[in-house]
XYZ file of C-alpha atoms in Angstrom:
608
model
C -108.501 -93.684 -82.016
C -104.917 -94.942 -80.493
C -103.593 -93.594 -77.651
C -100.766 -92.197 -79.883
C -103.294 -90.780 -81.723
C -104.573 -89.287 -78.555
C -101.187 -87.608 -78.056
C -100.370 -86.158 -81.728
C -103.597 -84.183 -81.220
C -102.988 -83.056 -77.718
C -100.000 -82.098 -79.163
C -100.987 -80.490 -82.416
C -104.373 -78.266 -79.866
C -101.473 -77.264 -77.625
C -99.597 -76.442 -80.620
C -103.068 -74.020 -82.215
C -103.357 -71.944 -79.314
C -99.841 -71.325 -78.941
C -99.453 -70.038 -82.572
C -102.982 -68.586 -82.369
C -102.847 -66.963 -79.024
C -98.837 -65.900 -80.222
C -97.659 -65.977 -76.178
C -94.185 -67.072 -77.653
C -92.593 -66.304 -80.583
C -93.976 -68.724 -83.609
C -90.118 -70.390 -84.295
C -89.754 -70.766 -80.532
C -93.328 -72.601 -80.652
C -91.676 -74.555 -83.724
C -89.020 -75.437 -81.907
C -90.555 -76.609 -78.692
C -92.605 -78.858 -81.656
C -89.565 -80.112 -82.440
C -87.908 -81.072 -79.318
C -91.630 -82.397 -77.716
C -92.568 -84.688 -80.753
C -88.738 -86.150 -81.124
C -88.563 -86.489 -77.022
C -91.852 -88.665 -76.933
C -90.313 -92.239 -78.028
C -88.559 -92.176 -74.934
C -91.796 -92.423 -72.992
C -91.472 -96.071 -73.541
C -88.385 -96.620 -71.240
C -91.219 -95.907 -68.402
C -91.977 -99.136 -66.022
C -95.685 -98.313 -66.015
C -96.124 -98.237 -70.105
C -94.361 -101.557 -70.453
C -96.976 -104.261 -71.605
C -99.449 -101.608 -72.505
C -99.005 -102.045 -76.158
C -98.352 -98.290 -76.524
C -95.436 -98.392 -78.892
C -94.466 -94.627 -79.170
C -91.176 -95.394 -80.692
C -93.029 -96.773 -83.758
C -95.666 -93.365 -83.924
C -93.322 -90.611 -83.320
C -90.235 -89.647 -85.154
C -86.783 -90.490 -84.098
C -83.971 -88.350 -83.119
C -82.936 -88.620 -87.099
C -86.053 -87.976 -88.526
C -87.336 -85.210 -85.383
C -84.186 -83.255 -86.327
C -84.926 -83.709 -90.210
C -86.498 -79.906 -90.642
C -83.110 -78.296 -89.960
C -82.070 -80.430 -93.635
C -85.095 -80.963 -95.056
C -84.712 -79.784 -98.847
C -87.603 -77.794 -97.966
C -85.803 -75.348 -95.054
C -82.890 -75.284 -97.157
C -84.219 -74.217 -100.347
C -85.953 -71.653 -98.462
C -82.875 -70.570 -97.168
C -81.419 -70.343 -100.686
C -84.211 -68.438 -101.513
C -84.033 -66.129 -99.189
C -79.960 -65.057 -99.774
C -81.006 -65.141 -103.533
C -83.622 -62.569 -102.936
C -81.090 -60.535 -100.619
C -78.715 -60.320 -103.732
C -81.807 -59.342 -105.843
C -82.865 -56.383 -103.499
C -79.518 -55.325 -102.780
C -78.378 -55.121 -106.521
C -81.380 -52.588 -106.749
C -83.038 -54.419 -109.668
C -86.890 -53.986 -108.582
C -86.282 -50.369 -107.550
C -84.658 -49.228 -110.995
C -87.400 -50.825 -112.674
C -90.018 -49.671 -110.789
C -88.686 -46.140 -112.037
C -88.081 -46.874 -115.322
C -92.495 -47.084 -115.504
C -93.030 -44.159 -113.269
C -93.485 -42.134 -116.883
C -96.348 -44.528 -117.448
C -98.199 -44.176 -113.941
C -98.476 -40.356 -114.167
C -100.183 -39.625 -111.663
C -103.241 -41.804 -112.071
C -103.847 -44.509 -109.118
C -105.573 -47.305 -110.986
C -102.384 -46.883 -113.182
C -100.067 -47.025 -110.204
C -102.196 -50.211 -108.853
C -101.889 -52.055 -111.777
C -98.037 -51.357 -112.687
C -96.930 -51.669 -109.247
C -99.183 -55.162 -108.151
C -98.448 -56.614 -111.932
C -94.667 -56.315 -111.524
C -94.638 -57.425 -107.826
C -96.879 -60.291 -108.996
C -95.001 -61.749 -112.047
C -91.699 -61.220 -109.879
C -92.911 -62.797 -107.101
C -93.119 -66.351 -108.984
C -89.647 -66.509 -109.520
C -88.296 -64.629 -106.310
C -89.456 -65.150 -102.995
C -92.546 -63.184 -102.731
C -91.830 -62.240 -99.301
C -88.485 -60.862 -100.372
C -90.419 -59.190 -103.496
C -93.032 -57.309 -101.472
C -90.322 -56.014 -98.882
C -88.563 -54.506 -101.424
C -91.216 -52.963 -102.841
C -92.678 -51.555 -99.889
C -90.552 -48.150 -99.637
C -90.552 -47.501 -103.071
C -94.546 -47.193 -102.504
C -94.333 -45.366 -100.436
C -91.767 -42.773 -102.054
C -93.869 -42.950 -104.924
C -97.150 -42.641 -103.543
C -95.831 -39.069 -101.907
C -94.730 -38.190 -105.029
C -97.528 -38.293 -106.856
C -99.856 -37.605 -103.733
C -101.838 -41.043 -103.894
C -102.488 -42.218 -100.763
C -99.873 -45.446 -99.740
C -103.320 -47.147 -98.445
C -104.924 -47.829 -102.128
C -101.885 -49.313 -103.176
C -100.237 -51.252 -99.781
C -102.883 -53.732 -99.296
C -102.996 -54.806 -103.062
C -99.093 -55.050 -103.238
C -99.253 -57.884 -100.649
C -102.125 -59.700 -101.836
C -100.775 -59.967 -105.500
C -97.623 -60.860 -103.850
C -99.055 -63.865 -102.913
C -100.874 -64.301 -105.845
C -98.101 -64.286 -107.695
C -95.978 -66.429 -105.850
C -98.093 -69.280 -106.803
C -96.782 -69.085 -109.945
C -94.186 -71.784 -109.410
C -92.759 -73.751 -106.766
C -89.975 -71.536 -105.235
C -92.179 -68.508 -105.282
C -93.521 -69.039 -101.513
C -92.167 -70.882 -98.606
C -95.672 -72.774 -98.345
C -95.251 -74.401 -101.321
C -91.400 -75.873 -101.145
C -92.758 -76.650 -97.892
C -95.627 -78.975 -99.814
C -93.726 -79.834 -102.280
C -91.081 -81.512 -100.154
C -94.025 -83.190 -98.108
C -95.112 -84.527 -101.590
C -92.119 -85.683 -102.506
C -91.546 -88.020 -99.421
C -95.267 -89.861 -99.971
C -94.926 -93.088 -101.486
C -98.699 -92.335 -102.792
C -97.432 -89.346 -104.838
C -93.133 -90.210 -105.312
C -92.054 -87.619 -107.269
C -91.025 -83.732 -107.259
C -93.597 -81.451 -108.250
C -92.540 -79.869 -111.782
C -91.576 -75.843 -111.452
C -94.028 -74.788 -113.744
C -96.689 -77.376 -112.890
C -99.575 -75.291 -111.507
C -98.620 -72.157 -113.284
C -102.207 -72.534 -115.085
C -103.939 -72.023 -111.774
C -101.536 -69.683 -110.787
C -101.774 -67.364 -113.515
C -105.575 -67.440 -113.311
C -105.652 -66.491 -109.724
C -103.415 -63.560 -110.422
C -105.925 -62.343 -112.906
C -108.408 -62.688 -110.778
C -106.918 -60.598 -108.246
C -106.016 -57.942 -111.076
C -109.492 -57.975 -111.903
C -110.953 -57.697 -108.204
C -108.871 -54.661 -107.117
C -109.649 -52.689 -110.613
C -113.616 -53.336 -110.510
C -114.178 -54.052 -106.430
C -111.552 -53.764 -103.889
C -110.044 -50.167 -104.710
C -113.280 -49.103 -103.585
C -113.070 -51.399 -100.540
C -109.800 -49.737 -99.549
C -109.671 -47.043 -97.125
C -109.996 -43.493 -97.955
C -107.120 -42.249 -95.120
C -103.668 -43.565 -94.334
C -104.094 -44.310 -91.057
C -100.368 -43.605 -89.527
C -99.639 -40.987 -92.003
C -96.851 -44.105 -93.667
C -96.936 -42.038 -97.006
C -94.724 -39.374 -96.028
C -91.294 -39.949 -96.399
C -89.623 -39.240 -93.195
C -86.031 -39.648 -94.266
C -83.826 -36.665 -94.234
C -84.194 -34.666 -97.439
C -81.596 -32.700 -98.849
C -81.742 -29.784 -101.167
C -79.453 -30.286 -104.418
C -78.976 -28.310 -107.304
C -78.770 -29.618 -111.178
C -78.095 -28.106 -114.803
C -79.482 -29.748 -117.520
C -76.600 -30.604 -120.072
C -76.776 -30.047 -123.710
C -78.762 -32.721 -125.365
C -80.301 -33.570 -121.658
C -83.823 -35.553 -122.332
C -85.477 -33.027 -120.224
C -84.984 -29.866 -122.340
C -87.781 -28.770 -124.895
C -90.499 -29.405 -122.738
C -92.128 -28.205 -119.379
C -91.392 -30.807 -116.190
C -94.773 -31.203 -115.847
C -95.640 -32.393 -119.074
C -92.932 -34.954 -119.097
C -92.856 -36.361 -115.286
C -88.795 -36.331 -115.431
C -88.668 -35.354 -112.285
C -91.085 -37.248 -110.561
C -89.628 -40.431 -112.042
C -86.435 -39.813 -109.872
C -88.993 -38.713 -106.984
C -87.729 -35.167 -106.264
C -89.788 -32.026 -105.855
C -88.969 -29.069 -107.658
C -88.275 -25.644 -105.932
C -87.050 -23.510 -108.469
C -85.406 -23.115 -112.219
C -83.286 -20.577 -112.541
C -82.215 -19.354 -116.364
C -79.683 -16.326 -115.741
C -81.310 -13.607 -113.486
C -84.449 -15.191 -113.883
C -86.129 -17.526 -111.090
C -89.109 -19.278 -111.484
C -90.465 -20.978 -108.216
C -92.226 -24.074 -107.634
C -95.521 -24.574 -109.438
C -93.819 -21.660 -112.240
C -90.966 -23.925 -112.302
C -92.690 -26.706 -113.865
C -94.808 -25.274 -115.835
C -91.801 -23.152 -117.652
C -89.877 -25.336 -120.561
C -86.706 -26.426 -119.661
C -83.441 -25.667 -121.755
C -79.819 -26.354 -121.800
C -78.032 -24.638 -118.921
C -80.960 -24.348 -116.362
C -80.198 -25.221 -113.170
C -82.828 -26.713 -111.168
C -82.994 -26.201 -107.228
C -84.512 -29.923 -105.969
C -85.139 -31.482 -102.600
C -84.987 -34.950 -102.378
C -83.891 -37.903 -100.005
C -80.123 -39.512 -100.234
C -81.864 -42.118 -102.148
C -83.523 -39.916 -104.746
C -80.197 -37.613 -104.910
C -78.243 -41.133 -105.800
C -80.626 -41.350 -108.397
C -80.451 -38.207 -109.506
C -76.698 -38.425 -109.352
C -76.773 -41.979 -111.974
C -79.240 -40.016 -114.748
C -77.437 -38.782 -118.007
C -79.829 -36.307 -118.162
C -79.049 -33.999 -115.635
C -75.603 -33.072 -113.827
C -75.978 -32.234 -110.305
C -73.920 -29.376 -109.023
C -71.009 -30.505 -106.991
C -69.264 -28.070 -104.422
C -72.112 -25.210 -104.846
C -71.103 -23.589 -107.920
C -68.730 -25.678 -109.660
C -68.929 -28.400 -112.584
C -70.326 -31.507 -111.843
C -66.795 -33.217 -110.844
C -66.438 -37.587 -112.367
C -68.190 -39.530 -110.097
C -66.473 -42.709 -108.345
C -67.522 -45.700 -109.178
C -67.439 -46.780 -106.014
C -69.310 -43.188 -104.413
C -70.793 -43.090 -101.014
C -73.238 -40.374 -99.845
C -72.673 -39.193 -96.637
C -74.752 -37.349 -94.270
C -72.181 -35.171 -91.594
C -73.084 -32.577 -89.270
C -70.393 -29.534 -89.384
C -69.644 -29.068 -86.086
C -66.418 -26.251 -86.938
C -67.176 -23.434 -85.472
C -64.576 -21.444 -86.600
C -64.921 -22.860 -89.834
C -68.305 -23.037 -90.928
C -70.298 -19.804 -88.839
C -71.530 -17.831 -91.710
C -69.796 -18.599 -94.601
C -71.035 -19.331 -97.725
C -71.309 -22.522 -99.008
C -69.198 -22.402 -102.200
C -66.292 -20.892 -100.530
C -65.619 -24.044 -98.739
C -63.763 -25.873 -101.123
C -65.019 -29.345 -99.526
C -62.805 -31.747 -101.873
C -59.404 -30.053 -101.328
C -59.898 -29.800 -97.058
C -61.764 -33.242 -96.836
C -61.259 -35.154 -100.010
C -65.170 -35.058 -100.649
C -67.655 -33.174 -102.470
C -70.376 -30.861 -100.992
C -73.570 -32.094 -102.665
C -76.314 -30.906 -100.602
C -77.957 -29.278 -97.881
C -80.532 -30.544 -95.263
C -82.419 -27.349 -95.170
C -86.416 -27.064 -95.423
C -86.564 -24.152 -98.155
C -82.664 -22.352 -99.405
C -83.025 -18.715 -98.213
C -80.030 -17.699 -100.611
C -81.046 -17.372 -104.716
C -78.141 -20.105 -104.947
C -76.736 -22.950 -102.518
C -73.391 -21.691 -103.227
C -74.189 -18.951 -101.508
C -76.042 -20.177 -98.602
C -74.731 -19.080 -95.132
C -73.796 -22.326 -93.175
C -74.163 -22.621 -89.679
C -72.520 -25.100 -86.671
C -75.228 -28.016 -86.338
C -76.143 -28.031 -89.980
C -76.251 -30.990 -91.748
C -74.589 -31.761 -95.297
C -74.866 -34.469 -98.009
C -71.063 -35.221 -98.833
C -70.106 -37.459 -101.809
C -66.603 -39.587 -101.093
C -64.964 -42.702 -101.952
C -64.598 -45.503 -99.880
C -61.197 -44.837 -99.342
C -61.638 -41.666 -98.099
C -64.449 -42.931 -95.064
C -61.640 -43.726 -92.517
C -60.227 -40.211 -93.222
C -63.755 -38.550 -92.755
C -64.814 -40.152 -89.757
C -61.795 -38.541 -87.797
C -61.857 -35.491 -88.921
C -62.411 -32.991 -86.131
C -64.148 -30.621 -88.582
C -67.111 -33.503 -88.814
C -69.321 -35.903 -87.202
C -71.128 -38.367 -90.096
C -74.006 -39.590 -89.503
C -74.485 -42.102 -91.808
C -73.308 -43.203 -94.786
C -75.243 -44.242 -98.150
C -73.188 -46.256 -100.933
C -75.194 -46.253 -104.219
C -74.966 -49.804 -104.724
C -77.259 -49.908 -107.248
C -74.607 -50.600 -110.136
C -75.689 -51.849 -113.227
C -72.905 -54.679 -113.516
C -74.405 -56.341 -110.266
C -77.761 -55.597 -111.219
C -77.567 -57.380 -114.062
C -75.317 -60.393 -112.876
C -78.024 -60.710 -110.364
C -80.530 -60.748 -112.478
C -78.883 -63.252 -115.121
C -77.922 -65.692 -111.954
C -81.755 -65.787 -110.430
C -82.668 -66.511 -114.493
C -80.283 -69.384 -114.488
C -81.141 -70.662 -111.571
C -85.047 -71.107 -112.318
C -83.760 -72.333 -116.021
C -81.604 -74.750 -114.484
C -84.306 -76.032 -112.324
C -87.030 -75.985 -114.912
C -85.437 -77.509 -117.777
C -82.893 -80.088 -116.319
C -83.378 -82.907 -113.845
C -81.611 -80.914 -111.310
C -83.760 -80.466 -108.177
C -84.492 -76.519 -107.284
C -82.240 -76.989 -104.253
C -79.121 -77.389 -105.439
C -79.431 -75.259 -108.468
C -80.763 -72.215 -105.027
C -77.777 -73.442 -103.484
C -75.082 -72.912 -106.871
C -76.664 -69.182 -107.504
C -76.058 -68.504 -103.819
C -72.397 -69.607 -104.032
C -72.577 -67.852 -107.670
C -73.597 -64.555 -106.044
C -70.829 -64.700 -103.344
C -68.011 -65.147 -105.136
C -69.309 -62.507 -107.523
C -70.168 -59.698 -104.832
C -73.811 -59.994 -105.082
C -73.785 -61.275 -101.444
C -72.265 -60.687 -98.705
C -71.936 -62.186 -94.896
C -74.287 -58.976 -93.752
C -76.777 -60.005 -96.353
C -76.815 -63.473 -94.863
C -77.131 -62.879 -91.743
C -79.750 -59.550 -91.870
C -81.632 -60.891 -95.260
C -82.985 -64.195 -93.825
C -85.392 -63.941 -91.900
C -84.620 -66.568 -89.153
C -87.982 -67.064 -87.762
C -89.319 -68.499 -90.621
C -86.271 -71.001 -91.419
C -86.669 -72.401 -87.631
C -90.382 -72.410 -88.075
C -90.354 -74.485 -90.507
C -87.510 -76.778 -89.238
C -89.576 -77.250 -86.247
C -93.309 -77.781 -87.915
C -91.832 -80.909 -89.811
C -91.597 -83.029 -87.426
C -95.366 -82.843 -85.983
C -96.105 -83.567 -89.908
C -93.650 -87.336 -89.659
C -95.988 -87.548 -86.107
C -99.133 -87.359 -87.855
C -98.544 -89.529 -90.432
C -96.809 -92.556 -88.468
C -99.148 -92.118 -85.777
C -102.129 -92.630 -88.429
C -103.712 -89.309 -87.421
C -103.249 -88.142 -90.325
C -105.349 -91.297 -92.074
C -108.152 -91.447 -88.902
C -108.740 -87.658 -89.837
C -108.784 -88.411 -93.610
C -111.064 -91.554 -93.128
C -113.446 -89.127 -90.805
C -113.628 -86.642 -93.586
C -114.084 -89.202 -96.290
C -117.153 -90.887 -94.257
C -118.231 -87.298 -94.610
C -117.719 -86.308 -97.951
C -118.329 -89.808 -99.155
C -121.464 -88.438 -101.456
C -119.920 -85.154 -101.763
C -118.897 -84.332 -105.328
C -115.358 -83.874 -105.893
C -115.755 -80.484 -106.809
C -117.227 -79.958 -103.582
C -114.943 -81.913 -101.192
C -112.180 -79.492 -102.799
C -114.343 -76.103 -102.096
C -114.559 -77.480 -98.161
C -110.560 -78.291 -97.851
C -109.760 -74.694 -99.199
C -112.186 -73.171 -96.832
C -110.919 -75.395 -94.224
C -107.383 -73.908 -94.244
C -108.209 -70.574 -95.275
C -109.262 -70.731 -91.437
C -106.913 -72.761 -90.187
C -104.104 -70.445 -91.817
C -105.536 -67.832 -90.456
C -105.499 -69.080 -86.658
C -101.564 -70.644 -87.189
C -99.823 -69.954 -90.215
C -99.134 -70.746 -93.578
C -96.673 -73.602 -92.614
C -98.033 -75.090 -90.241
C -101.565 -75.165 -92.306
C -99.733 -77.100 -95.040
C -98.192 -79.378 -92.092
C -100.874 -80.447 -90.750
C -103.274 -80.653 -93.861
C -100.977 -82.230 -96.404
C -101.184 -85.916 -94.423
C -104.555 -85.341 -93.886
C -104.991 -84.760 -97.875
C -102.844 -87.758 -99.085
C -105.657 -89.673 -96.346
C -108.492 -88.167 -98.421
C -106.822 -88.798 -101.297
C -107.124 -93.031 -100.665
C -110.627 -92.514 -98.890
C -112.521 -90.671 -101.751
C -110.229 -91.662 -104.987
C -110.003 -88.400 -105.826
C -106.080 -87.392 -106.837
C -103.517 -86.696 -104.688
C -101.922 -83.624 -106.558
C -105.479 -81.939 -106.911
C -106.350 -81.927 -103.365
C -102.648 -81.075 -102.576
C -102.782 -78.163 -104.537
C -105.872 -76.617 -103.047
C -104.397 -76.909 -99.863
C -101.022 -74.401 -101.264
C -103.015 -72.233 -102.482
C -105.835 -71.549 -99.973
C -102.481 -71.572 -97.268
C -100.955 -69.180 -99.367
C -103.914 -66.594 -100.247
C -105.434 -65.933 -97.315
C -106.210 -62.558 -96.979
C -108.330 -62.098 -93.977
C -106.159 -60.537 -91.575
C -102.424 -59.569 -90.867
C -101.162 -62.512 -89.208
C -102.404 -64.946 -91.485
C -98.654 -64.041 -93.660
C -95.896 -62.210 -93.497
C -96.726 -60.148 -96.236
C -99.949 -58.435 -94.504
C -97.635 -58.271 -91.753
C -95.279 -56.142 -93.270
C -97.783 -53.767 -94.731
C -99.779 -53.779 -91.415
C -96.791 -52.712 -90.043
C -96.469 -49.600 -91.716
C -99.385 -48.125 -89.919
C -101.663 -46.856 -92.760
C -104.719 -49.923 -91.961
C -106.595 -51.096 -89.124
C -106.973 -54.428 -88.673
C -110.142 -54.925 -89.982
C -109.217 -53.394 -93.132
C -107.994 -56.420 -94.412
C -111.018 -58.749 -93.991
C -113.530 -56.121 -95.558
C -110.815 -56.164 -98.515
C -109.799 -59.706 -98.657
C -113.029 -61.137 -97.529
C -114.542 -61.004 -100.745
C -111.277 -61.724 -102.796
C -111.245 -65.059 -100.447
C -114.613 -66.213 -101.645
C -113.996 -65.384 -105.192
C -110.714 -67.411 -105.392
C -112.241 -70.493 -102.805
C -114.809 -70.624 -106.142
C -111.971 -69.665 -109.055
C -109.303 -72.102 -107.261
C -111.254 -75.235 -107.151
C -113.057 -74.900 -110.086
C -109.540 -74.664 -112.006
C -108.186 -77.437 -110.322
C -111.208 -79.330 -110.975
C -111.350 -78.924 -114.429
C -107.363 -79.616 -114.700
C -106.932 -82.374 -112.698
C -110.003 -84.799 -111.680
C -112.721 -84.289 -114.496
């Protein structure tokens, strides 16, 4: 071992226990990486290491190449990714599809499990599965109140297939763009790794997930939420709607057909003339044309409720559902009036001719009056208006109101679909032309912009930051391992090793070895640091390159064994339902299965 050796491993330790022990943020520890590996040449200028034949400048990278991260094609497509999958969740696409199948979960959980985790999972190949599982994380949770299944049997497994899924293809995790890139800069492999190229394994490990949760790990799961993260705290309003001639709801009871749970509201009453049936009665009565339903719902559900054909929700307490703009905001305001609002009645207020906005609902617990209309308002109170965008300036100085906040219902299906059609192009572009991933990331971003997919907020609050400058820092200490040659000493140790190991074997020990190793640091900096040492093993044992590449993306990017090992147990940890323990009882087992399932695939695909 060289003395520059001696330093890329001081470095690299030092490096461990910061991301292990977390004392600083992980991009700042990236960062100080960075700047550290990229400041070491200039040791040489010192007197004292001058005829020592320590030659730094030739083992560490220069200021070019130490400064390479921030535009490595790796950082940037991840940035692409990242605004792509902003567009995506803004446009609402995963959300209205995830309703479209509530009629098919009813309210059965292994149902939920498998639509919910098999959507996330195929979507997470194509968009970043980070991006995929964050959307998808309050929409479990709405729907898991709905249908009173508990947000802990379903959480866990929406993260894990996450990942799963995102090794579907290159661009579906940052781990393996990371790789790739690293690949594509050995002379020993030369070449971008195909979009599509590991899909085989890919798919089989998200079966194998599937599989687990439906026969083993939805017993593994806990029986409680822990923080109580299925209840939807948002402010719920209570609405009313008629059903419509011809409405898809009439002819049948609500709870035979789920109509109402598929837009997430709860049912308080029907009312059909002078008769009004409440609650449980209310779904269990048939519906027909010209009921109006009394609902309670959040301002997302009501915006739902709002965009169905099949129902027309009462505007201004009492009067015909008035056109909807196409560019509607919902607004929560307090009425703060005295005057004005003490004690009168809803429906007298005429809402759209004194503030140019419609009275949609109330924020009260249970109406006391038979209709909203007629419900006695009080100073304090809060209401769910409906205006135009126009009309926001106007409403926010109106002494009559204070809003709150305001909801647009940007889940139009013109965007939708544009965004839809421009993620589609830009994985066809990437998969069937010789155009590299990043630029075709780079034309759907531009794409989306000028279109209105994205904007400058989405930018700058859909990226997640930390992970972009984690990643420009890590790949430099990976250019420092491999000019340094610890990245070949390591891969010549492990090959003395392994030298009468089968290859089958040698592959089972390199997964297990950064299942850990991913689990102390992070997925990045895993594939950082292993990579080298893999294209090392690679020459030492003759065993291919891409094969022992691959198991190191996939054990970096399934590990399951606690939160911190990726950002998608993070999130999910973060809602406060598991402990941490939960999630190596849970994904201990999944783990071991895939360690056996990964490298037998890749095995059989690549080096028998």
């Amino acid at each position: 071992m060289t003395v520059e050796m001696g330093v890329v491993f001081a470095i690299v330790a030092v490096a461990l226990y910061l991301f292990a022990s977390q004392k600083l943020p992980l991009y700042v520890t990236a960062m100080a990486i960075m700047v550290t590996v990229t400041l070491v040449p200039f040791l040489d200028e010192l007197p004292w290491l001058r005829g020592t034949g320590v030659d730094f400048d030739a083992a560490f990278p220069t200021v070019s190449e130490g400064l390479s991260g921030l535009s490595n094609t790796a950082t940037v497509t991840v940035l692409a990714m990242f605004i792509l999958s902003a567009g995506i969740q803004r446009a609402g696409l995963l959300h209205v599809l995830g309703r479209k199948l509530v009629p098919f979960i009813g309210t059965s959980e292994v149902r939920l499990l498998v639509v919910v985790t098999g959507i996330v999972g195929v979507v997470s190949g194509f968009v970043n599965n980070t991006a995929a599982v964050a959307v998808s994380i309050p929409f479990v949770l709405e729907i898991s109140r709905s249908l009173g299944i508990r947000a802990s049997k379903v959480l866990m497994p929406l993260s894990f297939m996450g990942m799963l899924g995102g090794m579907l293809t290159v661009i579906g995790t940052s781990t393996s763009i990371l790789a790739a890139s690293l690949l594509a800069d050995m002379p020993a492999f030369d070449r971008r790794l195909g979009l599509f190229e590991f899909a085989p394994v890919g798919l089989l490990v998200l079966l194998t997930g599937m599989t687990y949760f439906l026969a083993v790990g939805r017993f593994l799961l806990p029986n409680t939420d822990l923080g109580g993260a299925g209840e939807d705290h948002d402010e719920e309003f209570v609405v009313e709607a008629r059903i419509p001639s011809g409405s898809g709801w009439s002819g049948t009871t609500l709870e035979e057909s789920g109509a109402h749970a598929e837009v997430g509201v709860t049912v308080l009453a029907l009312l059909r003339g002078e008769d009004r049936h409440r609650a449980e009665e209310a779904e269990q009565v048939p519906v027909q044309d010209g009921d109006i339903l009394t609902v309670r719902g959040t301002t997302r559900q009501v915006a739902d409720l709002i965009a169905t054909e099949d129902v027309d929700v009462v505007a201004d307490m009492g009067g015909d559902r008035q056109p909807r703009a196409s560019n509607g905001f919902l607004v929560r305001a307090l009425v703060r009036n005295r005057w004005l609002f003490n004690g009168q009645r809803a429906g007298s207020l005429n809402f759209p001719r004194r503030y140019r906005a419609r009275l949609v609902g109330l924020e009260t617990e249970r109406p006391r009056a038979t209709r909203l209309a007629d419900e006695r308002l009080r100073v304090g109170e809060v209401v769910l208006l409906e205006a135009e965008e126009d009309e926001l300036p106007r409403l926010r100085k109106h002494p009559d109101l204070v809003l709150l906040s305001e909801f647009e219902d940007e889940y139009d299906t013109r965007r939708m679909w544009l965004c839809g059609l421009i993620m589609l192009a830009v994985v066809a572009a990437a998969a069937l032309t010789p155009v590299p991933i990043v630029l075709t990331a780079l034309a759907g971003v531009v794409v989306m912009a000028v279109t209105g997919c994205v904007t400058k907020e989405d930018v700058t609050s859909g990226v997640p930051w930390d992970i972009i400058f984690m990643l420009a820092g890590v790949i430099p200490l990976g250019i420092a391992m491999t000019k340094s040659g610890a990245a070949q000493w390591i891969g010549d140790f492990f090959a003395v090793v392994a030298g009468g190991w089968p290859p089958l074997v040698v592959l089972i020990a390199l997964y297990l070895l950064t299942t850990v190793l991913t689990e102390v640091v992070s997925n990045n900096a895993s594939v950082v640091i292993l990579i080298p040492v893999a294209a090392a093993l690679s020459a030492g044992l003759d065993i291919p390159l891409i094969a022992l590449a691959l198991t190191v993306m996939f054990a970096a990017s399934t590990s399951f064994l606690s939160p911190v090992g990726y950002q998608t147990n993070a999130m999910v940890f973060g809602t406060g339902v598991y402990r941490f323990t939960d999630f190596a009882k849970v994904g201990g087992p999944l783990n071991l299965i895939l360690t056996g399932v990964t490298c037998t695939a890749i095995w059989f695909l690549w080096i028998r």
